[in-house]
Short mmCIF file of C-alpha atoms in Angstrom, two decimals:
data_model
loop_
_atom_site.label_atom_id
_atom_site.label_comp_id
_atom_site.label_asym_id
_atom_site.label_seq_id
_atom_site.Cartn_x
_atom_site.Cartn_y
_atom_site.Cartn_z
CA UNK A 530 0.00 0.00 0.00
CA UNK A 531 2.85 2.32 0.82
CA UNK A 532 4.48 1.56 -2.53
CA UNK A 533 1.34 2.55 -4.44
CA UNK A 534 0.97 5.75 -2.43
CA UNK A 535 4.60 6.65 -3.14
CA UNK A 536 3.99 6.30 -6.90
CA UNK A 537 0.94 8.55 -6.64
CA UNK A 538 2.93 11.09 -4.65
CA UNK A 539 5.69 11.10 -7.30
CA UNK A 540 3.10 11.63 -10.04
CA UNK A 541 1.63 14.57 -8.14
CA UNK A 542 5.08 16.09 -7.83
CA UNK A 543 5.54 15.66 -11.58
CA UNK A 544 2.34 17.75 -11.96
CA UNK A 545 0.59 15.35 -14.32
CA UNK A 546 -2.96 16.12 -15.43
CA UNK A 547 -5.57 13.54 -16.37
CA UNK A 548 -4.57 13.63 -20.06
CA UNK A 549 -0.88 12.99 -19.27
CA UNK A 550 -1.81 10.00 -17.11
CA UNK A 551 -4.28 8.55 -19.63
CA UNK A 552 -1.67 8.74 -22.42
CA UNK A 553 1.04 7.07 -20.34
CA UNK A 554 -1.40 4.33 -19.30
CA UNK A 555 -2.52 3.82 -22.91
CA UNK A 556 -6.16 4.37 -21.94
CA UNK A 557 -7.75 5.28 -25.28
CA UNK A 558 -11.38 5.60 -24.04
CA UNK A 559 -10.27 7.99 -21.29
CA UNK A 560 -8.27 10.07 -23.79
CA UNK A 561 -11.34 10.41 -26.02
CA UNK A 562 -13.50 11.42 -23.05
CA UNK A 563 -11.03 14.14 -22.03
CA UNK A 564 -10.76 15.46 -25.59
CA UNK A 565 -14.56 15.74 -25.78
CA UNK A 566 -14.85 17.49 -22.40
CA UNK A 567 -14.88 21.22 -21.67
CA UNK A 568 -11.32 21.06 -20.31
CA UNK A 569 -9.89 19.79 -23.63
CA UNK A 570 -8.14 23.01 -24.65
CA UNK A 571 -6.73 23.59 -21.17
CA UNK A 572 -5.34 20.05 -20.87
CA UNK A 573 -3.81 20.13 -24.36
CA UNK A 574 -1.84 23.26 -23.45
CA UNK A 575 -0.91 22.12 -19.93
CA UNK A 576 2.79 21.50 -19.18
CA UNK A 577 4.11 19.29 -16.39
CA UNK A 578 7.05 20.04 -14.10
CA UNK A 579 9.48 19.64 -17.03
CA UNK A 580 7.34 21.68 -19.42
CA UNK A 581 6.21 18.58 -21.34
CA UNK A 582 2.82 18.80 -23.06
CA UNK A 583 0.54 15.78 -23.70
CA UNK A 584 1.56 15.86 -27.38
CA UNK A 585 5.25 15.60 -26.44
CA UNK A 586 4.51 12.63 -24.17
CA UNK A 587 2.58 10.92 -26.98
CA UNK A 588 5.43 11.51 -29.42
CA UNK A 589 8.00 10.04 -27.04
CA UNK A 590 6.06 6.82 -26.43
CA UNK A 591 5.51 6.44 -30.20
CA UNK A 592 1.70 6.14 -30.45
CA UNK A 593 0.61 7.52 -33.82
CA UNK A 594 -3.09 6.95 -33.12
CA UNK A 595 -2.81 9.14 -30.00
CA UNK A 596 -0.85 11.78 -31.93
CA UNK A 597 -3.56 11.91 -34.59
CA UNK A 598 -6.25 12.39 -31.95
CA UNK A 599 -4.41 15.25 -30.27
CA UNK A 600 -3.62 16.97 -33.57
CA UNK A 601 -7.26 16.73 -34.65
CA UNK A 602 -8.08 18.79 -31.55
CA UNK A 603 -5.56 21.46 -32.59
CA UNK A 604 -2.75 20.50 -30.19
CA UNK A 605 0.13 22.95 -30.65
CA UNK A 606 3.32 21.68 -32.28
CA UNK A 607 5.26 24.89 -31.57
CA UNK A 608 5.15 24.81 -27.77
CA UNK A 609 8.58 24.23 -26.23
CA UNK A 610 9.44 22.45 -23.01
CA UNK A 611 11.82 23.96 -20.46
CA UNK A 612 14.74 22.52 -22.45
CA UNK A 613 13.61 24.51 -25.53
CA UNK A 614 12.49 21.39 -27.41
CA UNK A 615 9.34 21.10 -29.52
CA UNK A 616 7.29 17.97 -30.17
CA UNK A 617 9.26 17.38 -33.39
CA UNK A 618 12.50 17.41 -31.36
CA UNK A 619 11.07 14.78 -29.01
CA UNK A 620 10.35 12.54 -32.02
CA UNK A 621 14.07 12.05 -32.51
CA UNK A 622 15.86 9.35 -30.50
CA UNK A 623 18.00 11.42 -28.14
CA UNK A 624 19.49 10.95 -24.69
CA UNK A 625 16.84 13.31 -23.30
CA UNK A 626 14.02 11.18 -24.74
CA UNK A 627 15.52 8.02 -23.24
CA UNK A 628 15.87 9.78 -19.89
CA UNK A 629 12.20 10.80 -19.95
CA UNK A 630 11.02 7.28 -20.80
CA UNK A 631 13.09 5.87 -17.93
CA UNK A 632 11.55 8.48 -15.63
CA UNK A 633 8.04 7.39 -16.65
CA UNK A 634 9.01 3.77 -15.94
CA UNK A 635 10.07 4.80 -12.41
CA UNK A 636 6.57 6.19 -11.92
CA UNK A 637 5.16 2.69 -12.54
CA UNK A 638 3.89 3.34 -16.08
CA UNK A 639 4.05 0.18 -18.21
CA UNK A 640 5.04 1.65 -21.58
CA UNK A 641 5.54 -0.94 -24.37
CA UNK A 642 8.35 -0.57 -26.87
CA UNK A 643 7.35 1.75 -29.69
CA UNK A 644 6.93 0.44 -33.23
CA UNK A 645 9.60 1.86 -35.53
CA UNK A 646 7.13 2.43 -38.37
CA UNK A 647 4.85 4.46 -36.12
CA UNK A 648 7.81 6.51 -34.89
CA UNK A 649 8.82 7.31 -38.47
CA UNK A 650 5.25 8.26 -39.31
CA UNK A 651 5.06 10.60 -36.30
CA UNK A 652 8.37 12.21 -37.23
CA UNK A 653 7.18 12.66 -40.83
CA UNK A 654 3.91 14.25 -39.68
CA UNK A 655 5.66 16.79 -37.47
CA UNK A 656 8.42 17.50 -39.97
CA UNK A 657 6.42 18.39 -43.09
CA UNK A 658 3.70 21.09 -42.93
CA UNK A 659 1.60 19.38 -45.62
CA UNK A 660 1.62 16.15 -43.60
CA UNK A 661 0.63 18.08 -40.46
CA UNK A 662 -2.39 19.85 -41.94
CA UNK A 663 -3.46 16.58 -43.59
CA UNK A 664 -3.23 14.71 -40.27
CA UNK A 665 -5.45 17.26 -38.52
CA UNK A 666 -8.36 16.42 -40.87
CA UNK A 667 -8.09 12.62 -41.17
CA UNK A 668 -11.48 10.93 -40.87
CA UNK A 669 -13.52 14.14 -41.16
CA UNK A 670 -14.54 13.74 -44.82
CA UNK A 671 -17.57 11.82 -46.19
CA UNK A 672 -15.17 9.74 -48.32
CA UNK A 673 -12.74 8.96 -45.48
CA UNK A 674 -14.26 5.47 -45.17
CA UNK A 675 -14.25 4.79 -48.90
CA UNK A 676 -12.43 1.80 -50.40
CA UNK A 677 -10.59 1.69 -53.73
CA UNK A 678 -11.53 -1.58 -55.46
CA UNK A 679 -9.46 -2.77 -58.42
CA UNK A 680 -11.22 -5.29 -60.61
CA UNK A 681 -10.09 -6.25 -64.09
CA UNK A 682 -9.59 -3.01 -66.03
CA UNK A 683 -11.85 -0.96 -63.74
CA UNK A 684 -11.15 1.21 -60.74
CA UNK A 685 -14.13 1.46 -58.41
CA UNK A 686 -14.57 3.72 -55.36
CA UNK A 687 -16.89 2.06 -52.84
CA UNK A 688 -18.33 4.25 -50.11
CA UNK A 689 -19.67 3.11 -46.76
CA UNK A 690 -22.45 5.70 -47.11
CA UNK A 691 -25.21 3.80 -48.91
CA UNK A 692 -26.78 6.96 -50.33
CA UNK A 693 -23.73 7.61 -52.51
CA UNK A 694 -23.41 5.49 -55.63
CA UNK A 695 -20.02 3.85 -56.33
CA UNK A 696 -17.83 5.69 -58.83
CA UNK A 697 -16.27 3.62 -61.62
CA UNK A 698 -13.22 4.71 -63.64
CA UNK A 699 -11.25 3.19 -66.50
CA UNK A 700 -7.58 3.97 -65.72
CA UNK A 701 -6.07 2.52 -68.90
CA UNK A 702 -4.27 -0.31 -67.12
CA UNK A 703 -5.46 -3.75 -66.14
CA UNK A 704 -4.44 -6.91 -64.36
CA UNK A 705 -1.13 -6.92 -62.45
CA UNK A 706 -0.17 -3.51 -63.85
CA UNK A 707 -3.27 -1.94 -62.32
CA UNK A 708 -2.85 -3.76 -59.01
CA UNK A 709 0.78 -2.66 -58.69
CA UNK A 710 0.02 1.00 -59.49
CA UNK A 711 -0.92 3.48 -56.79
CA UNK A 712 -4.44 4.82 -57.31
CA UNK A 713 -6.26 7.87 -56.01
CA UNK A 714 -8.69 10.68 -56.65
CA UNK A 715 -9.27 14.31 -55.71
CA UNK A 716 -12.42 16.10 -54.59
CA UNK A 717 -13.51 19.56 -53.50
CA UNK A 718 -14.27 20.51 -49.89
CA UNK A 719 -17.48 22.28 -50.90
CA UNK A 720 -18.87 19.30 -52.85
CA UNK A 721 -17.07 16.41 -51.15
CA UNK A 722 -19.08 13.48 -52.50
CA UNK A 723 -18.32 14.26 -56.16
CA UNK A 724 -14.98 12.90 -57.37
CA UNK A 725 -13.41 15.49 -59.64
CA UNK A 726 -10.56 13.44 -61.12
CA UNK A 727 -8.82 10.07 -60.67
CA UNK A 728 -5.27 8.97 -61.46
CA UNK A 729 -2.87 6.05 -61.30
CA UNK A 730 0.89 6.18 -60.93
CA UNK A 731 3.22 5.84 -63.91
CA UNK A 732 4.82 8.03 -66.58
CA UNK A 733 3.97 6.04 -69.71
CA UNK A 734 0.83 6.80 -71.67
CA UNK A 735 -2.36 5.02 -70.60
CA UNK A 736 -4.51 4.74 -73.75
CA UNK A 737 -8.09 3.69 -73.28
CA UNK A 738 -8.48 5.70 -70.07
CA UNK A 739 -11.87 7.08 -69.10
CA UNK A 740 -12.99 10.74 -69.20
CA UNK A 741 -12.05 11.46 -65.56
CA UNK A 742 -8.62 9.81 -65.51
CA UNK A 743 -5.39 11.75 -65.98
CA UNK A 744 -3.01 11.17 -68.88
CA UNK A 745 0.13 9.86 -67.16
CA UNK A 746 2.58 11.03 -69.81
CA UNK A 747 1.17 14.56 -70.05
CA UNK A 748 0.92 15.31 -66.33
CA UNK A 749 4.26 13.73 -65.45
CA UNK A 750 5.90 16.20 -67.82
CA UNK A 751 3.82 19.04 -66.36
CA UNK A 752 5.09 18.18 -62.87
CA UNK A 753 8.66 18.27 -64.17
CA UNK A 754 7.99 21.58 -65.93
CA UNK A 755 6.58 23.21 -62.77
CA UNK A 756 9.55 21.91 -60.80
CA UNK A 757 11.96 23.41 -63.33
CA UNK A 758 10.19 26.79 -63.50
CA UNK A 759 9.68 27.27 -59.76
CA UNK A 760 12.87 25.79 -58.36
CA UNK A 761 11.64 22.50 -56.92
CA UNK A 762 14.23 19.75 -57.07
CA UNK A 763 12.74 16.35 -57.82
CA UNK A 764 14.67 13.58 -56.14
CA UNK A 765 16.66 11.19 -58.28
CA UNK A 766 15.81 7.51 -58.35
CA UNK A 767 17.27 4.40 -59.89
CA UNK A 768 13.81 3.90 -61.46
CA UNK A 769 14.05 7.08 -63.55
CA UNK A 770 15.34 5.04 -66.51
CA UNK A 771 14.07 1.93 -68.16
CA UNK A 772 17.64 0.62 -68.35
CA UNK A 773 20.86 0.65 -66.34
CA UNK A 774 22.23 3.54 -68.41
CA UNK A 775 21.32 6.83 -66.63
CA UNK A 776 19.90 9.47 -68.95
CA UNK A 777 19.93 13.13 -67.79
CA UNK A 778 16.66 13.90 -69.56
CA UNK A 779 14.87 11.32 -67.38
CA UNK A 780 16.07 12.66 -64.04
CA UNK A 781 13.22 12.91 -61.53
CA UNK A 782 10.74 11.11 -63.77
CA UNK A 783 9.86 8.47 -61.18
CA UNK A 784 9.18 11.06 -58.46
CA UNK A 785 7.16 13.17 -60.91
CA UNK A 786 4.84 10.28 -61.83
CA UNK A 787 3.37 9.98 -58.32
CA UNK A 788 -0.36 10.62 -58.28
CA UNK A 789 -0.13 13.20 -55.46
CA UNK A 790 1.88 15.50 -57.69
CA UNK A 791 -0.13 14.85 -60.86
CA UNK A 792 -3.52 15.42 -59.23
CA UNK A 793 -2.20 18.56 -57.53
CA UNK A 794 -0.98 19.92 -60.87
CA UNK A 795 -4.35 19.12 -62.44
CA UNK A 796 -6.12 21.02 -59.65
CA UNK A 797 -3.79 24.02 -60.02
CA UNK A 798 -4.28 23.99 -63.79
CA UNK A 799 -8.04 23.97 -63.27
CA UNK A 800 -7.81 26.95 -60.88
CA UNK A 801 -5.65 28.91 -63.33
CA UNK A 802 -8.08 28.27 -66.16
CA UNK A 803 -11.10 29.42 -64.12
CA UNK A 804 -9.54 32.43 -62.35
CA UNK A 805 -6.82 33.67 -64.73
CA UNK A 806 -8.16 32.34 -68.03
CA UNK A 807 -4.82 30.73 -68.89
CA UNK A 808 -2.83 27.56 -68.28
CA UNK A 809 0.59 29.20 -68.60
CA UNK A 810 2.62 27.66 -65.77
CA UNK A 811 4.83 30.74 -65.60
CA UNK A 812 1.84 32.65 -64.17
CA UNK A 813 1.33 30.13 -61.38
CA UNK A 814 2.28 32.70 -58.74
CA UNK A 815 -0.60 34.98 -59.78
CA UNK A 816 -3.00 32.61 -58.02
CA UNK A 817 -1.56 33.62 -54.65
CA UNK A 818 -2.78 37.22 -55.00
CA UNK A 819 -6.08 36.25 -56.62
CA UNK A 820 -9.08 35.76 -54.37
CA UNK A 821 -9.75 32.07 -54.91
CA UNK A 822 -13.13 30.69 -53.85
CA UNK A 823 -13.04 27.93 -51.25
CA UNK A 824 -13.93 25.27 -53.80
CA UNK A 825 -10.57 26.01 -55.49
CA UNK A 826 -8.36 27.05 -52.56
CA UNK A 827 -8.81 23.72 -50.73
CA UNK A 828 -9.04 20.13 -51.93
CA UNK A 829 -8.92 16.64 -50.51
CA UNK A 830 -6.84 13.89 -52.14
CA UNK A 831 -7.43 10.22 -51.35
CA UNK A 832 -5.02 7.43 -52.27
CA UNK A 833 -4.21 3.85 -51.33
CA UNK A 834 -0.61 4.58 -50.31
CA UNK A 835 1.16 6.97 -47.98
CA UNK A 836 2.82 9.95 -49.71
CA UNK A 837 6.60 9.99 -49.89
CA UNK A 838 8.73 12.79 -48.43
CA UNK A 839 9.22 14.32 -51.87
CA UNK A 840 5.46 14.61 -52.38
CA UNK A 841 4.95 16.30 -48.99
CA UNK A 842 7.56 18.87 -49.99
CA UNK A 843 5.91 19.38 -53.39
CA UNK A 844 2.48 20.00 -51.82
CA UNK A 845 3.96 22.62 -49.49
CA UNK A 846 5.82 24.23 -52.40
CA UNK A 847 2.56 24.54 -54.35
CA UNK A 848 0.90 26.05 -51.26
CA UNK A 849 3.60 28.70 -50.92
CA UNK A 850 3.35 29.59 -54.63
CA UNK A 851 -0.42 29.54 -55.11
CA UNK A 852 -2.01 29.47 -51.64
CA UNK A 853 -3.88 26.27 -52.59
CA UNK A 854 -3.94 23.72 -49.78
CA UNK A 855 -4.20 20.04 -50.73
CA UNK A 856 -4.88 17.60 -47.89
CA UNK A 857 -4.03 13.92 -48.38
CA UNK A 858 -5.62 10.92 -46.70
CA UNK A 859 -4.83 7.23 -47.13
CA UNK A 860 -7.80 4.89 -47.59
CA UNK A 861 -8.12 1.13 -47.91
CA UNK A 862 -7.49 -0.90 -51.07
CA UNK A 863 -9.28 -4.06 -52.19
CA UNK A 864 -8.38 -6.27 -55.16
CA UNK A 865 -10.21 -9.06 -56.90
CA UNK A 866 -9.19 -12.56 -55.83
CA UNK A 867 -10.36 -16.14 -55.68
CA UNK A 868 -10.24 -18.81 -53.01
CA UNK A 869 -7.69 -21.50 -53.79
CA UNK A 870 -8.78 -23.92 -51.04
CA UNK A 871 -12.24 -25.43 -50.43
CA UNK A 872 -14.54 -23.61 -48.09
CA UNK A 873 -14.48 -26.45 -45.55
CA UNK A 874 -10.78 -25.90 -44.87
CA UNK A 875 -7.91 -28.28 -45.46
CA UNK A 876 -9.87 -31.54 -45.25
CA UNK A 877 -9.98 -31.95 -49.04
CA UNK A 878 -6.80 -30.05 -49.86
CA UNK A 879 -4.09 -31.87 -51.82
CA UNK A 880 -1.16 -29.49 -51.31
CA UNK A 881 2.08 -30.91 -49.85
CA UNK A 882 1.70 -29.05 -46.58
CA UNK A 883 -1.81 -30.39 -45.88
CA UNK A 884 -0.87 -33.94 -46.93
CA UNK A 885 2.04 -33.94 -44.48
CA UNK A 886 -0.27 -32.63 -41.77
CA UNK A 887 -2.79 -35.40 -42.49
CA UNK A 888 -0.03 -38.02 -42.19
CA UNK A 889 1.07 -36.59 -38.84
CA UNK A 890 -2.51 -36.62 -37.57
CA UNK A 891 -2.85 -40.35 -38.26
CA UNK A 892 -2.49 -42.60 -35.16
CA UNK A 893 0.94 -44.15 -34.78
CA UNK A 894 0.86 -47.85 -35.84
CA UNK A 895 1.11 -50.14 -32.83
CA UNK A 896 3.21 -53.29 -33.09
CA UNK A 897 2.13 -56.74 -31.87
CA UNK A 898 2.21 -57.31 -28.10
CA UNK A 899 2.25 -60.41 -25.93
CA UNK A 900 -1.50 -60.09 -25.40
CA UNK A 901 -2.06 -60.14 -29.17
CA UNK A 902 -0.04 -63.35 -29.50
CA UNK A 903 -2.22 -65.09 -26.89
#
């Protein structure tokens, strides 16, 4: 009893609030209750004895789902602890972070080891502004629960909302080529249930595409042209060439063919055509001073893959040039398949693995005994 009271006394001295304690205990229902209460804003801004906010604690323990919840409630990423470190600084593996985790263990908090993928995702969210403003709005769109279904030569967007009919697109690829390609679509914030345009990754032409699917070859070159005109450096990749011989004219082609960049360029081109009456990419900066309506100044992009670092940088570059904010959200992917085994399990299966298992399940043969001889 005295040991438990000593832990509680140490936690009081650390000046933890209810949100700090719920995060360190991994109590998700309690975190949601606090974030929905009247004290949400106060607890998000509260700093303990070391100046650590709840967001910093969440970053250190490596829980991306908790980070997303706090960011959706407008938790500040610029607040600094008493060591002048922000939440992004706490995302890095430093001696100070290790010291804090050891301190929480001394207070009898059972913190599991963080998943490295979640830690990288947290660091990416806090590092890139486009990733941060996208994370703050995850799950708040009518199409956030949609599923991209690839079947044959068709790309279908299935929505959990039964009132919205599925959208079907013809991307110009089929079979394994379609399954391997990243797919996505873009929509307006003012008319969110209408898909404006769809796209698949790749830089080669996709003949036979439908009316609302981007031309891969055209928009890949437009991404490269915008990057050249406005000083954005596309990252090099070994996949820029179709052979082992590097060609300078193909530099950055693989990074430019990502659907995030192509759909963003299509949206910017659409805004230029409506507001400026031109598609001259050299006048891209004129959009920043123009008074864009909300249906052009903001858009939501859905895809079945997480954006790369280069795409986050490109989205922020477009925002600085034009003032257009594109938010990205990853949704689920489904592909057509067939069941190889019978529905009743492995009883009728003839594969080597199941045959060996059936042999092992057979009773061991018993040899003759003295009782059998009599």
